[in-house]
Each structure stands twice: as C-alpha cells, then as structure tokens.
Amino acid sequence: MTSSRTIVIAGAGIGGLTAALALAARGFRVTILEKAELLEEVGAGLQLSPNASRILIDLGLAPRLATKAVTPETVTIMTARSGGEVVRLSLASPARPDAPYWLVHRADLQGVLLAAIQSHPDIDLRLAAPVQDIAAAADTIRIGDFEAAALIGADGAWSAVRAKAFPAIQPQFSGLIAWRGTCDAASLPPDLRPTGVQLWMGPRAHLVVYPMSAGTRINMVAIVPGEALAPGWNAPGTHDDINLHFSRARWPANARAMIAATDNWGRWPLYTMPDGGVWHRGRVALLGDAAHAMVPFAAQGAGMAIEDAAVLAQCLGETTSDDELPAALARYTALRQPRVTRVQRMARQQGQIYHLRGPMAFARDTVMRLLGPNRLQARQDWIYHWRP
Ligand SMILES: Cc1cc2nc3c(=O)[nH]c(=O)nc-3n(C[C@H](O)[C@H](O)[C@H](O)COP(=O)(O)OP(=O)(O)OC[C@H]3O[C@@H](n4cnc5c(N)ncnc54)[C@H](O)[C@@H]3O)c2cc1C
C-alpha cells in the first residue's frame, strides 16, 4: 500500500470511525485497523450534546441517526435527600437550531458510522488487525504491514499506540465504578418512565437515567466508589452488589424502583488520563480516550472524541503535501488540549458535587435552586456552542 495521503487509524470506536469519515471528506485515504474480530458495541446509552451532534450532521449522518435518537427537552436534577426535583434545565435552544441534543444507543451510533464507512470508497476497515509494531521513518510511518503518512491512535484508554509512542503516560484508576444497565421502557410504571435526562445526586453515588432507541429502552448509569478491576471493559454485576450503594436508608423509592427494573448490570472501572499530557510526536497523534479518557460526569468523552476528529481533519486538510503533516498534527494538539483539559476538570468537579453528603448536600441543593435553570444552563454554553 502506498503511503501518500494515506492515514492509518488504530481503533474503530466512535472516535476512530468519526475521524475516518472526516478525513476521507477532506480527500485522504484512510485505513482503520481494529483489533476486534467483530464490531459489537458493549455498553448502553450515550448523550450527544450539540457540539458533537453538529459534527455528525455535517458528516451527513442526520437522516439515519435522527430516526434512532431521542431528542429530550429537559435535564431534571433530582436529589436523593428528598426524592424530589432540584431544578429542571431546558435542552431546547433557539441559539443552536442546527444541533439537537441526542440520546442514542451506542450500537445505533456505531451502526450508522459503520454503514457510512462501508459505503465510502476511500476508507478501508480491517478487523482482527491489532496495531502492535510501529516504526517511524523520516517521511512515512510503518504500522505492521501498512505504510502511511500519519498514524492516529484512536484505540481507547488502553491505547497500544500511546504505549509505543509515549510509554510514560498511563491511565489512572479514578476510584469510581460505573454500573451500566438498560431496561424496557414498558417495564417501568408510567410515572417513573423518564422522557428526558434524569440526574440523581446522592451520598457518594449518583444515577443518570434516560430513554434511548426511539424511547423503547431506558439507559441507567450508576456511579459509585469501588475497587479497580482488571484493566478493560465490562464485568457483570448483580442486584445485590448495586443495592449496597443504593440502600433504602439513603435512596428514595422512585430511584430504587428504576434500579430494580434493570436486569443486565455491568460494571466499568473508570480510568482516566492525566490532563494535558503528550498527544503528538512526528507522524503519530492520539485522539479520543487514548489521549484524554475522562470521568463521564460531563457526558463529554465521546463528544470530545468527535470534536477531535473534526479538528484533526481540518488541520490535516489544510496541508498540501505529506511533509506538512507533522506540523499539522502539532497544530491539532495545540488546538484541542486547552478545551479538553477544561472539560476533564469540569467533569471531575461535577462528580464531587453530585456525591456530597449531609449538610453539604443540603447546601448544594439550595444553591442550585437559587441559581435556577437559566444560570445553571448557561454554564454549559461554552461546551454546547462550540464549532470546529
Ligand atoms: C459509564 C460511561 C458513560 C458515558 N457516557 C457518555 C456520554 O453520555 N456522552 C459522551 O460523550 N461520552 C460518554 N462516555 C465516554 C465515551 O464512552 C468514551 O469517551 C468514548 O466511547 C471513547 O471513544 P474512543 O473511540 O476514543 O475509544 P473506544 O470506544 O475505547 O474505542 C477504541 C477502539 O480501539 C480498539 N483497539 C484497542 N486496542 C487496539 C489496538 N491495539 N489496535 C487496534 N484497535 C485497538 C478497541 O477495540 C475499540 O474498538 C461514557 C463513558 C462511560 C464509561
């Protein structure tokens, strides 16, 4: 395979697939090397805020995605102290008519991205093709049997590209476990079926609940402290395990009823990458969780991977020869790091606020009520109004 104007992407997650489409739209040939033999998205739901949905729409994916996504009107913040509502934020915004807030099943998003990739003549997706060996030369980079003008490591928090190119940077365990599960919307009593996003704040735990798959399924994520499991994704969990964190003494009946309706709990230890760090050297750059895995409390991990993809394509698209690619990758990193670092920090802070206990939780709920929906909503504007 010739290397000229060919980019190899390691990893066919949401970041890698979006980057492939964005780069191909700028005239590059793209080879995606994915270690899995079959692309089946584990996990459950995903919130895609306007900064991310706008990019997917620009890539022409709206017709397929819109039929599968739920477009919620509100985020309701609930408190376990009383079982009641603290504040309700509106997600409808006349300031961004071009970009909805979407709730999607990960499998649906991946399916839509894959369909677009498979019908693109300039994108070659290779499964069962783990990236292992990387050898950089002055004007190309060799990845196993492939030669390319640049390599993008979009291979997740346990990135092999990062381990080869920047071995000193390692993911850290956050001390938190995400429990994820789904249930049929019809299995919940009508008064408990959420139509928008519900965020429940409680002592040392929080719960996020929302509809997806055109409203037929409900996604649940419960965040609690826990021990690190072996690196990687998904170990099954039982009701007894999760009930330890959502006891009757601390959590109201309505939140517990939603937890009880979910029967396929899995747990993900949350590993994060340090803020900033090194994302680029020569013809290699990182994207998505490989660069900046973060705690999911701003619901922006995939959003940032999608933004990375758009900015990467923009920077590389401005070059006219392969010689300019290393400088373009440096520009991509410089453009992305300040914003991603700010999101990483905000996500951590939100987790701390959600998990407050006792008088601090009372103070939090009071301050949120006093601030009111408009001022709380405005704190997200810098994230949602972003454009590449
Ligand atoms: C509980 C939870 C809830 C979340 N909710 C949200 C949300 O609501 N909104 C949001 O925006 N984000 C959310 N996120 C974050 C989001 O899931 C991730 O940030 C996003 O999926 C990262 O995508 P990625 O493509 O960078 O990496 P990944 O999805 O990890 O994809 C990496 C790919 O690389 C492949 N790979 C790995 N090693 C190799 C190798 N050596 N060679 C080739 N391929 C390889 C893997 O098989 C995989 O396909 C959440 C995360 C969690 C844990």
Short mmCIF file of C-alpha atoms in Angstrom, two decimals, residues 85-238:
data_model
loop_
_atom_site.label_atom_id
_atom_site.label_comp_id
_atom_site.label_asym_id
_atom_site.label_seq_id
_atom_site.Cartn_x
_atom_site.Cartn_y
_atom_site.Cartn_z
CA GLU A 85 -36.64 17.66 41.89
CA VAL A 86 -33.99 20.34 42.49
CA VAL A 87 -34.06 22.08 39.14
CA ARG A 88 -35.10 21.36 35.55
CA LEU A 89 -32.89 22.57 32.68
CA SER A 90 -34.17 23.05 29.16
CA LEU A 91 -32.23 21.43 26.31
CA ALA A 92 -34.15 23.18 23.55
CA SER A 93 -32.19 26.23 22.41
CA PRO A 94 -33.04 28.70 19.64
CA ALA A 95 -29.32 29.62 19.69
CA ARG A 96 -28.42 26.33 18.05
CA PRO A 97 -31.24 25.15 15.76
CA ASP A 98 -28.70 23.20 13.69
CA ALA A 99 -27.66 20.90 16.54
CA PRO A 100 -30.00 18.80 18.68
CA TYR A 101 -29.20 17.11 21.97
CA TRP A 102 -29.43 13.40 21.18
CA LEU A 103 -29.71 10.31 23.37
CA VAL A 104 -28.58 7.26 21.41
CA HIS A 105 -27.80 3.64 21.96
CA ARG A 106 -24.09 3.17 21.31
CA ALA A 107 -24.82 0.26 18.99
CA ASP A 108 -27.09 2.52 16.91
CA LEU A 109 -24.42 5.22 16.62
CA GLN A 110 -21.75 2.70 15.76
CA GLY A 111 -24.07 1.08 13.18
CA VAL A 112 -24.69 4.42 11.47
CA LEU A 113 -20.96 5.29 11.42
CA LEU A 114 -20.11 1.83 10.09
CA ALA A 115 -22.68 1.97 7.31
CA ALA A 116 -21.20 5.30 6.16
CA ILE A 117 -17.69 3.88 6.29
CA GLN A 118 -18.51 0.72 4.42
CA SER A 119 -20.00 2.67 1.56
CA HIS A 120 -17.04 5.06 1.33
CA PRO A 121 -14.56 4.14 -1.43
CA ASP A 122 -11.58 5.76 0.33
CA ILE A 123 -11.95 4.02 3.69
CA ASP A 124 -10.66 0.51 4.29
CA LEU A 125 -11.71 -1.08 7.60
CA ARG A 126 -9.67 -4.09 8.69
CA LEU A 127 -10.98 -6.16 11.60
CA ALA A 128 -8.87 -8.54 13.68
CA ALA A 129 -5.96 -6.21 12.89
CA PRO A 130 -4.42 -5.08 16.19
CA VAL A 131 -1.79 -2.37 15.95
CA GLN A 132 1.35 -3.72 17.58
CA ASP A 133 4.52 -2.59 15.85
CA ILE A 134 5.18 0.96 14.80
CA ALA A 135 8.33 2.11 13.05
CA ALA A 136 8.76 5.76 12.14
CA ALA A 137 10.90 6.86 9.19
CA ALA A 138 11.57 10.44 8.11
CA ASP A 139 8.70 10.70 5.67
CA THR A 140 6.39 7.78 6.49
CA ILE A 141 5.33 5.55 9.31
CA ARG A 142 5.09 1.78 9.17
CA ILE A 143 2.39 0.00 11.15
CA GLY A 144 2.88 -3.75 10.78
CA ASP A 145 2.35 -4.40 7.05
CA PHE A 146 0.94 -0.94 6.39
CA GLU A 147 2.71 2.23 5.46
CA ALA A 148 1.09 5.62 5.98
CA ALA A 149 1.77 9.33 6.04
CA ALA A 150 0.47 9.51 9.61
CA LEU A 151 -0.89 7.24 12.36
CA ILE A 152 -3.78 8.27 14.61
CA GLY A 153 -4.11 6.33 17.84
CA ALA A 154 -7.87 6.17 18.49
CA ASP A 155 -7.51 2.89 20.33
CA GLY A 156 -9.07 3.81 23.66
CA ALA A 157 -7.87 4.26 27.22
CA TRP A 158 -5.54 1.24 26.95
CA SER A 159 -4.06 2.51 23.70
CA ALA A 160 -1.28 0.41 22.16
CA VAL A 161 -0.24 3.39 20.03
CA ARG A 162 0.22 5.51 23.16
CA ALA A 163 2.10 2.70 24.90
CA LYS A 164 4.53 2.55 21.96
CA ALA A 165 4.87 6.26 21.28
CA PHE A 166 4.58 7.73 24.80
CA PRO A 167 5.12 4.84 27.23
CA ALA A 168 5.49 7.06 30.30
CA ILE A 169 1.83 8.14 30.19
CA GLN A 170 -0.51 5.66 31.89
CA PRO A 171 -4.23 5.67 32.73
CA GLN A 172 -5.04 6.11 36.42
CA PHE A 173 -7.92 4.46 38.30
CA SER A 174 -10.36 7.15 39.48
CA GLY A 175 -11.60 5.17 42.49
CA LEU A 176 -15.06 5.03 40.89
CA ILE A 177 -17.07 2.33 39.15
CA ALA A 178 -19.74 2.97 36.53
CA TRP A 179 -22.59 0.48 36.67
CA ARG A 180 -24.48 0.40 33.40
CA GLY A 181 -27.70 -1.32 32.51
CA THR A 182 -30.85 -0.98 30.44
CA CYS A 183 -34.49 -1.96 30.74
CA ASP A 184 -37.60 -1.89 28.57
CA ALA A 185 -39.39 1.42 28.98
CA ALA A 186 -42.64 -0.57 29.24
CA SER A 187 -41.34 -2.41 32.32
CA LEU A 188 -41.41 0.84 34.34
CA PRO A 189 -44.67 2.27 35.70
CA PRO A 190 -45.70 5.25 33.52
CA ASP A 191 -44.94 7.81 36.25
CA LEU A 192 -41.36 6.56 36.51
CA ARG A 193 -40.64 6.45 32.77
CA PRO A 194 -38.27 9.33 32.02
CA THR A 195 -38.90 11.34 28.86
CA GLY A 196 -35.74 13.41 29.29
CA VAL A 197 -32.46 13.03 31.17
CA GLN A 198 -32.72 12.48 34.94
CA LEU A 199 -29.67 13.04 37.09
CA TRP A 200 -29.97 11.81 40.67
CA MET A 201 -27.44 13.16 43.18
CA GLY A 202 -26.90 11.14 46.36
CA PRO A 203 -24.40 10.41 49.12
CA ARG A 204 -21.20 9.14 47.47
CA ALA A 205 -23.16 7.99 44.41
CA HIS A 206 -25.17 9.33 41.51
CA LEU A 207 -27.52 7.92 38.94
CA VAL A 208 -28.24 9.01 35.37
CA VAL A 209 -31.39 7.71 33.64
CA TYR A 210 -32.68 8.45 30.14
CA PRO A 211 -34.63 6.95 27.24
CA MET A 212 -32.98 5.80 24.03
CA SER A 213 -33.74 3.61 20.96
CA ALA A 214 -36.68 5.81 19.95
CA GLY A 215 -37.92 5.71 23.55
CA THR A 216 -38.32 1.93 23.79
CA ARG A 217 -35.36 1.35 26.14
CA ILE A 218 -34.18 3.11 29.26
CA ASN A 219 -30.47 3.59 29.94
CA MET A 220 -29.15 3.66 33.51
CA VAL A 221 -25.71 4.58 34.75
CA ALA A 222 -24.92 4.45 38.45
CA ILE A 223 -21.57 5.82 39.67
CA VAL A 224 -20.23 4.56 42.99
CA PRO A 225 -16.84 4.20 44.70
CA GLY A 226 -15.16 0.85 44.19
CA GLU A 227 -12.04 -1.19 43.67
CA ALA A 228 -10.17 -1.36 40.39
CA LEU A 229 -10.90 -4.46 38.34
CA ALA A 230 -8.54 -5.80 35.74
CA PRO A 231 -7.98 -3.15 33.07
CA GLY A 232 -10.57 -3.13 30.31
CA TRP A 233 -14.30 -3.09 29.99
CA ASN A 234 -17.33 -4.68 31.47
CA ALA A 235 -17.62 -7.25 34.22
CA PRO A 236 -21.17 -8.41 35.10
CA GLY A 237 -22.71 -7.29 38.40
CA THR A 238 -25.73 -8.36 40.44
#
